[in-house]
Short mmCIF file of C-alpha atoms in Angstrom, two decimals:
data_model
loop_
_atom_site.label_atom_id
_atom_site.label_comp_id
_atom_site.label_asym_id
_atom_site.label_seq_id
_atom_site.Cartn_x
_atom_site.Cartn_y
_atom_site.Cartn_z
CA MET B 1 -16.54 -85.89 -15.02
CA LYS B 2 -17.23 -84.73 -11.45
CA GLN B 3 -13.53 -84.04 -10.94
CA ARG B 4 -13.51 -81.90 -14.06
CA ARG B 5 -16.50 -79.89 -12.80
CA VAL B 6 -14.85 -79.23 -9.45
CA VAL B 7 -11.63 -78.20 -11.16
CA GLY B 8 -13.59 -75.96 -13.51
CA PHE B 9 -15.53 -74.42 -10.65
CA CYS B 10 -12.34 -73.73 -8.73
CA CYS B 11 -10.81 -72.12 -11.78
CA ASP B 12 -13.88 -69.98 -12.36
CA GLU B 13 -14.34 -68.94 -8.70
CA LYS B 14 -10.73 -68.75 -7.54
CA ASN B 15 -10.81 -64.94 -7.33
CA LYS B 16 -14.25 -64.76 -5.64
CA THR B 17 -15.64 -65.33 -2.15
CA VAL B 18 -18.49 -67.82 -2.08
CA LEU B 19 -20.72 -68.76 0.86
CA PHE B 20 -22.68 -72.04 1.04
CA SER B 21 -25.54 -71.68 3.58
CA ARG B 22 -29.16 -72.82 3.91
CA GLY B 23 -28.76 -75.01 0.78
CA LYS B 24 -27.82 -72.05 -1.38
CA LYS B 25 -24.71 -70.55 -2.88
CA THR B 26 -24.17 -66.80 -2.76
CA THR B 27 -21.32 -64.48 -3.64
CA SER B 28 -22.96 -61.40 -2.06
CA PHE B 29 -23.09 -61.37 1.73
CA PHE B 30 -21.92 -59.13 4.59
CA THR B 31 -21.58 -59.31 8.35
CA GLU B 32 -24.39 -60.49 10.57
CA ASP B 33 -27.13 -58.56 8.75
CA SER B 34 -27.44 -61.37 6.20
CA LYS B 35 -28.42 -63.91 8.89
CA LEU B 36 -26.48 -66.50 6.88
CA TYR B 37 -23.97 -67.34 9.61
CA ILE B 38 -23.26 -66.71 13.28
CA THR B 39 -20.69 -63.97 13.80
CA PRO B 40 -18.16 -63.98 16.65
CA ARG B 41 -20.12 -61.17 18.34
CA GLU B 42 -23.35 -63.16 18.18
CA GLN B 43 -21.55 -66.30 19.38
CA LYS B 44 -20.31 -64.35 22.41
CA LYS B 45 -23.87 -63.26 23.23
CA ILE B 46 -25.21 -66.81 22.86
CA ARG B 47 -22.56 -68.13 25.27
CA ALA B 48 -23.56 -65.40 27.72
CA GLY B 49 -27.14 -66.67 27.67
CA ILE B 50 -28.56 -63.87 25.52
CA LYS B 51 -31.32 -64.88 23.13
CA ILE B 52 -30.57 -63.79 19.57
CA ASP B 53 -33.41 -63.04 17.16
CA ARG B 54 -32.42 -64.83 13.95
CA ASN B 55 -35.60 -64.30 11.95
CA ILE B 56 -34.94 -63.10 8.41
CA ARG B 57 -36.73 -60.16 6.78
CA LYS B 58 -38.18 -58.96 10.03
CA TRP B 59 -36.61 -55.59 10.88
CA ASP B 60 -33.38 -55.90 8.97
CA SER B 61 -30.44 -55.48 11.33
CA LEU B 62 -32.55 -53.77 14.04
CA SER B 63 -33.97 -57.09 15.13
CA SER B 64 -30.94 -58.55 16.87
CA ARG B 65 -28.89 -55.41 17.45
CA ILE B 66 -31.50 -53.17 19.08
CA VAL B 67 -34.62 -55.07 20.04
CA SER B 68 -32.83 -57.83 21.88
CA ASP B 69 -30.57 -55.41 23.74
CA PHE B 70 -33.56 -53.26 24.66
CA VAL B 71 -35.40 -56.20 26.16
CA ARG B 72 -32.28 -57.19 28.01
CA TYR B 73 -31.76 -53.80 29.72
CA ASN B 74 -35.41 -52.83 30.29
CA PRO B 75 -35.73 -52.22 34.09
CA SER B 76 -38.45 -54.02 35.99
CA ARG B 77 -41.11 -52.31 38.11
CA ALA B 78 -39.27 -53.45 41.23
CA SER B 79 -36.01 -51.87 40.11
CA LEU B 80 -34.41 -49.85 42.94
CA LEU B 81 -33.11 -47.22 40.50
CA ALA B 82 -36.52 -46.79 38.85
CA ARG B 83 -38.23 -46.45 42.21
CA LYS B 84 -35.71 -43.87 43.44
CA LEU B 85 -36.08 -41.84 40.25
CA GLN B 86 -39.86 -41.87 40.61
CA GLU B 87 -39.63 -40.75 44.24
CA ARG B 88 -37.25 -37.92 43.31
CA TYR B 89 -39.59 -36.81 40.52
CA GLU B 90 -42.64 -36.76 42.81
CA LEU B 91 -40.70 -34.85 45.50
CA MET B 92 -39.55 -32.27 42.96
CA ASN B 93 -43.14 -31.76 41.75
CA GLU B 94 -44.34 -31.19 45.32
CA GLU B 95 -41.57 -28.67 46.05
CA VAL B 96 -42.28 -26.71 42.86
CA PHE B 97 -46.00 -26.65 43.65
CA GLU B 98 -45.46 -25.46 47.24
CA ALA B 99 -42.97 -22.79 46.15
CA SER B 100 -45.31 -21.42 43.48
CA ARG B 101 -48.28 -21.42 45.85
CA SER B 102 -46.40 -19.62 48.64
CA PHE B 103 -45.03 -17.06 46.17
CA LEU B 104 -48.42 -16.27 44.61
CA GLY B 105 -50.07 -16.22 48.05
CA GLN B 106 -48.10 -13.12 49.00
CA PHE B 107 -49.92 -11.04 46.39
CA THR B 108 -53.45 -10.19 47.51
CA THR B 109 -55.97 -8.51 45.22
CA VAL B 110 -55.51 -5.19 47.01
CA ARG B 111 -51.72 -5.28 46.64
CA LEU B 112 -51.95 -6.15 42.94
CA TRP B 113 -54.44 -3.31 42.41
CA ASN B 114 -52.22 -0.78 44.20
CA ALA B 115 -49.17 -2.02 42.31
CA SER B 116 -50.99 -1.53 38.99
CA ILE B 117 -51.93 2.04 39.93
CA VAL B 118 -48.36 2.94 40.94
CA GLY B 119 -47.03 1.27 37.79
CA SER B 120 -49.44 3.25 35.60
CA ILE B 121 -48.43 6.55 37.20
CA LEU B 122 -44.74 5.70 36.84
CA PHE B 123 -45.17 4.79 33.18
CA GLY B 124 -47.11 8.01 32.52
CA MET B 125 -44.47 10.20 34.17
CA VAL B 126 -41.65 8.53 32.26
CA MET B 127 -43.50 8.99 28.96
CA MET B 128 -44.18 12.67 29.74
CA THR B 129 -40.49 13.22 30.47
CA PHE B 130 -39.44 11.58 27.19
CA VAL B 131 -42.00 13.54 25.17
CA TYR B 132 -40.85 16.82 26.66
CA ARG B 133 -37.12 16.19 26.34
CA TYR B 134 -37.13 14.80 22.79
CA LEU B 135 -40.20 16.24 21.07
CA GLY B 136 -40.57 19.55 22.94
CA GLN B 137 -36.92 20.59 22.74
CA GLY B 138 -36.75 19.43 19.11
CA ALA B 139 -39.56 21.81 18.15
CA GLU B 140 -37.95 24.63 20.11
CA ALA B 141 -34.61 24.04 18.35
CA LYS B 142 -36.23 24.60 14.92
CA GLN B 143 -37.53 27.97 16.07
CA ILE B 144 -34.15 29.01 17.46
CA LYS B 145 -32.39 28.39 14.13
CA SER B 146 -34.18 31.38 12.58
CA SER B 147 -32.32 33.85 14.87
CA ASP B 148 -28.66 34.88 14.75
CA ASN B 149 -25.86 32.77 16.27
CA ALA B 150 -25.44 34.83 19.45
CA GLU B 151 -29.12 34.72 20.34
CA GLN B 152 -29.24 31.06 19.42
CA GLN B 153 -26.49 30.22 21.92
CA ILE B 154 -28.22 32.18 24.70
CA VAL B 155 -31.66 30.72 24.07
CA GLU B 156 -30.28 27.19 23.74
CA SER B 157 -28.39 27.53 27.02
CA ARG B 158 -31.52 28.84 28.68
CA GLY B 159 -33.52 26.01 27.17
CA GLU B 160 -31.14 23.48 28.65
CA VAL B 161 -31.46 25.02 32.12
CA LEU B 162 -35.24 25.19 31.87
CA GLY B 163 -35.36 21.59 30.70
CA VAL B 164 -33.33 20.41 33.66
CA SER B 165 -35.49 22.42 36.06
CA SER B 166 -38.70 21.09 34.53
CA THR B 167 -37.43 17.52 34.70
CA ALA B 168 -36.53 17.99 38.36
CA ASP B 169 -40.01 19.42 39.01
CA ASP B 170 -41.57 16.42 37.28
CA ALA B 171 -39.54 14.06 39.46
CA GLU B 172 -40.55 15.90 42.63
CA SER B 173 -44.19 15.92 41.54
CA PHE B 174 -44.07 12.20 40.83
CA ALA B 175 -42.44 11.51 44.19
CA ARG B 176 -45.17 13.50 45.94
CA GLN B 177 -47.87 11.59 44.10
CA VAL B 178 -46.33 8.25 45.03
CA MET B 179 -46.08 9.32 48.68
CA GLU B 180 -49.70 10.46 48.66
CA ILE B 181 -50.80 7.13 47.22
CA GLU B 182 -48.82 5.24 49.86
CA GLN B 183 -50.28 7.41 52.63
CA ILE B 184 -53.81 6.83 51.36
CA LYS B 185 -53.14 3.12 51.11
CA SER B 186 -51.71 3.06 54.65
CA LYS B 187 -54.66 5.00 56.10
CA GLN B 188 -57.16 2.75 54.33
CA ALA B 189 -55.44 -0.34 55.69
CA LEU B 190 -55.31 1.16 59.21
CA GLU B 191 -58.99 2.11 59.09
CA SER B 192 -59.89 -1.41 57.99
CA GLU B 193 -57.90 -2.91 60.87
CA ILE B 194 -59.51 -0.56 63.42
CA LYS B 195 -63.04 -1.21 62.16
CA LYS B 196 -62.47 -4.94 62.31
CA MET B 197 -61.21 -4.66 65.91
CA VAL B 198 -63.92 -2.35 67.34
CA LYS B 199 -66.85 -3.66 65.28
CA GLY B 200 -70.09 -3.49 67.29
CA TYR B 201 -68.69 -1.06 69.89
CA PRO B 202 -69.48 2.70 70.17
CA MET B 203 -65.89 3.50 69.14
CA GLU B 204 -66.63 2.09 65.67
CA LYS B 205 -68.03 5.48 64.60
CA MET B 206 -64.61 7.03 65.35
CA ALA B 207 -62.60 4.60 63.19
CA SER B 208 -62.20 6.99 60.25
CA SER B 209 -61.01 9.86 62.46
CA ILE B 210 -58.60 7.61 64.36
CA ALA B 211 -57.12 6.29 61.08
CA GLU B 212 -56.18 9.87 60.11
CA GLN B 213 -53.63 9.94 62.94
CA ASP B 214 -50.11 8.56 63.01
CA ARG B 215 -50.18 4.77 63.37
CA THR B 216 -48.51 4.83 66.82
CA VAL B 217 -50.94 7.48 68.08
CA ALA B 218 -53.89 5.56 66.59
CA ALA B 219 -52.71 2.36 68.27
CA PHE B 220 -52.63 4.12 71.66
CA ILE B 221 -56.10 5.63 71.11
CA VAL B 222 -57.61 2.20 70.42
CA ALA B 223 -55.66 0.34 73.13
CA ILE B 224 -56.28 2.90 75.90
CA GLY B 225 -59.93 3.16 74.85
CA LYS B 226 -60.31 -0.58 75.32
CA LYS B 227 -58.81 -0.46 78.82
CA GLU B 228 -60.58 2.68 80.08
CA SER B 229 -64.10 2.22 78.65
CA ALA B 230 -64.36 -1.10 76.79
CA TRP B 231 -64.39 0.96 73.57
CA GLY B 232 -67.24 3.18 74.70
CA LYS B 233 -69.42 0.87 76.78
CA ARG B 234 -68.47 2.50 80.13
CA VAL B 235 -68.40 6.27 79.64
CA PRO B 236 -69.02 9.54 81.52
CA VAL B 237 -72.28 11.27 80.62
CA LEU B 238 -73.76 14.76 80.87
CA ASP B 239 -77.52 15.08 81.25
CA GLY B 240 -77.80 11.44 80.27
CA LYS B 241 -75.92 11.94 77.00
CA ASP B 242 -72.66 10.34 75.87
CA CYS B 243 -69.63 12.60 76.42
CA TYR B 244 -67.61 10.65 73.79
CA ASN B 245 -64.83 10.36 76.35
CA TYR B 246 -63.63 6.77 76.03
CA TRP B 247 -60.13 7.29 77.48
CA GLY B 248 -60.67 8.71 81.00
CA TYR B 249 -59.50 12.12 79.77
CA ARG B 250 -59.76 14.86 82.45
CA GLY B 251 -58.87 18.08 80.65
CA LYS B 252 -60.71 21.17 81.93
CA ARG B 253 -63.54 22.35 79.67
CA GLU B 254 -66.81 24.21 79.88
CA LEU B 255 -68.70 20.93 79.73
CA MET B 256 -67.63 18.30 82.25
CA GLY B 257 -69.24 14.89 82.69
CA THR B 258 -69.53 12.46 85.56
CA GLY B 259 -66.42 11.64 87.57
CA GLY B 260 -64.73 14.89 86.58
CA HIS B 261 -64.19 13.72 83.02
CA THR B 262 -64.21 15.96 79.96
CA CYS B 263 -67.27 16.08 77.69
CA PHE B 264 -66.51 16.47 73.99
CA ASP B 265 -68.74 18.12 71.39
CA SER B 266 -68.54 15.25 68.88
CA PRO B 267 -66.66 12.01 68.17
CA GLU B 268 -64.31 13.95 65.86
CA ASP B 269 -63.62 16.52 68.58
CA ALA B 270 -62.87 13.72 71.03
CA VAL B 271 -60.41 11.95 68.72
CA ALA B 272 -58.63 15.19 67.75
CA THR B 273 -58.20 16.31 71.39
CA VAL B 274 -57.01 12.95 72.73
CA ALA B 275 -54.74 12.38 69.71
CA LYS B 276 -53.08 15.77 70.27
CA ARG B 277 -52.30 14.88 73.90
CA ILE B 278 -50.97 11.40 73.04
CA GLU B 279 -48.90 12.79 70.17
CA ALA B 280 -47.25 15.27 72.56
CA LEU B 281 -46.37 12.46 74.97
CA VAL B 282 -44.92 10.37 72.12
CA GLU B 283 -43.06 13.10 70.24
CA ASP B 284 -41.95 15.41 73.06
CA TYR B 285 -41.32 12.87 75.82
CA GLY B 286 -40.54 9.69 73.84
CA ARG B 287 -43.34 7.70 75.48
CA ASP B 288 -43.93 5.33 72.55
CA THR B 289 -44.54 2.09 74.48
CA PRO B 290 -47.32 1.12 76.93
CA GLU B 291 -44.73 0.91 79.74
CA GLU B 292 -43.76 4.55 79.22
CA MET B 293 -47.34 5.64 78.48
CA VAL B 294 -48.50 4.39 81.92
CA VAL B 295 -48.44 8.05 83.00
CA TRP B 296 -51.85 8.24 81.29
CA LYS B 297 -53.16 6.17 84.19
CA CYS B 298 -50.80 7.07 87.04
CA GLY B 299 -49.87 10.66 86.41
CA SER B 300 -46.76 11.39 88.46
CA ASN B 301 -47.40 8.73 91.12
CA CYS B 302 -48.84 5.25 90.57
CA ALA B 303 -49.22 4.73 94.32
CA VAL B 304 -52.26 7.04 94.47
CA THR B 305 -54.03 5.32 91.54
CA GLY B 306 -54.07 1.72 92.74
CA GLY B 307 -50.39 0.95 93.19
CA GLN B 308 -47.84 -0.79 90.97
CA THR B 309 -49.97 -3.94 90.62
CA ALA B 310 -52.77 -1.96 89.00
CA ALA B 311 -50.23 -0.14 86.84
CA ASN B 312 -48.76 -3.44 85.63
CA LYS B 313 -52.26 -4.69 84.77
CA TRP B 314 -52.91 -1.50 82.80
CA ILE B 315 -49.65 -1.94 80.88
CA SER B 316 -50.44 -5.59 80.11
CA ASP B 317 -53.96 -4.89 78.83
CA VAL B 318 -52.95 -1.90 76.72
CA THR B 319 -49.98 -3.77 75.23
CA MET B 320 -52.27 -6.54 74.00
CA TYR B 321 -54.16 -4.22 71.62
CA PHE B 322 -51.36 -1.74 70.99
CA ASP B 323 -49.14 -4.44 69.48
CA GLU B 324 -51.91 -5.51 67.10
CA LEU B 325 -52.05 -2.08 65.44
CA VAL B 326 -48.64 -0.46 65.82
CA GLU B 327 -46.99 -2.62 63.14
CA GLU B 328 -48.37 -2.23 59.62
CA LYS B 329 -49.58 -5.54 58.20
#
């Protein structure tokens, strides 16, 4: 009877694949996802010491294929590679932060404000040019069409020339405005530097007038004034009043103070007169350094005004303050 059943089973199932596992018979199974047998790939992992998750109905095939591998290759906190990557990441963050801070630090509030003003003027000039060239000439062209062909050609040619001339005038006007803005900005910066340097001294009241001069001339006025009078603390007087002569200037005038020094009518008069003399020495004789400007102290012969040692001391003291102002910051 049993033999007949086996023979019958073999005849019925001879064209099918049947798997006996876990006390059950099944004709539907596939690879390792069924968890019904150990595949060669899983056997290889087991021999290598890898723990295989064989639980059924857990995460389908993700359980042994992904989770186990993930646990296997997860780096530890002491991993050299992980530590190096973390160090590189922290270093990169620091470099980006320092670069951004140094870049933004270059733009002060004053510079950003001046840049916005220049940008607004530039934008306005460009828009005016476009409006004139495209809207203005377009309206003019409609008016020209009402005349005959000969007059139209003449007027159009004239219109083109006038347009070019007007555009050139606009460009020149814009350039002048930009230069004026830059000059105002430069004078304001120079005045601020001078006021900061001579704050609390009598020369402070002359800061605005000094800032109106060329920067090199202004630097000499401040530097020589420091050497000759401590910025107005040691000055010639006339009838007990300040002569506003802070530079040892000895030009002949109706009013002369103590020591044969010139007396000026006002601080503005003093700055204008001294600036004119220094400008002549700089422009006409090329005396644009304290070494060459030592003639202010020595005249034609340093031997009669204290010798070369005194001249060298004068040059050294003047250079100290001249260098602070001569270069625009």
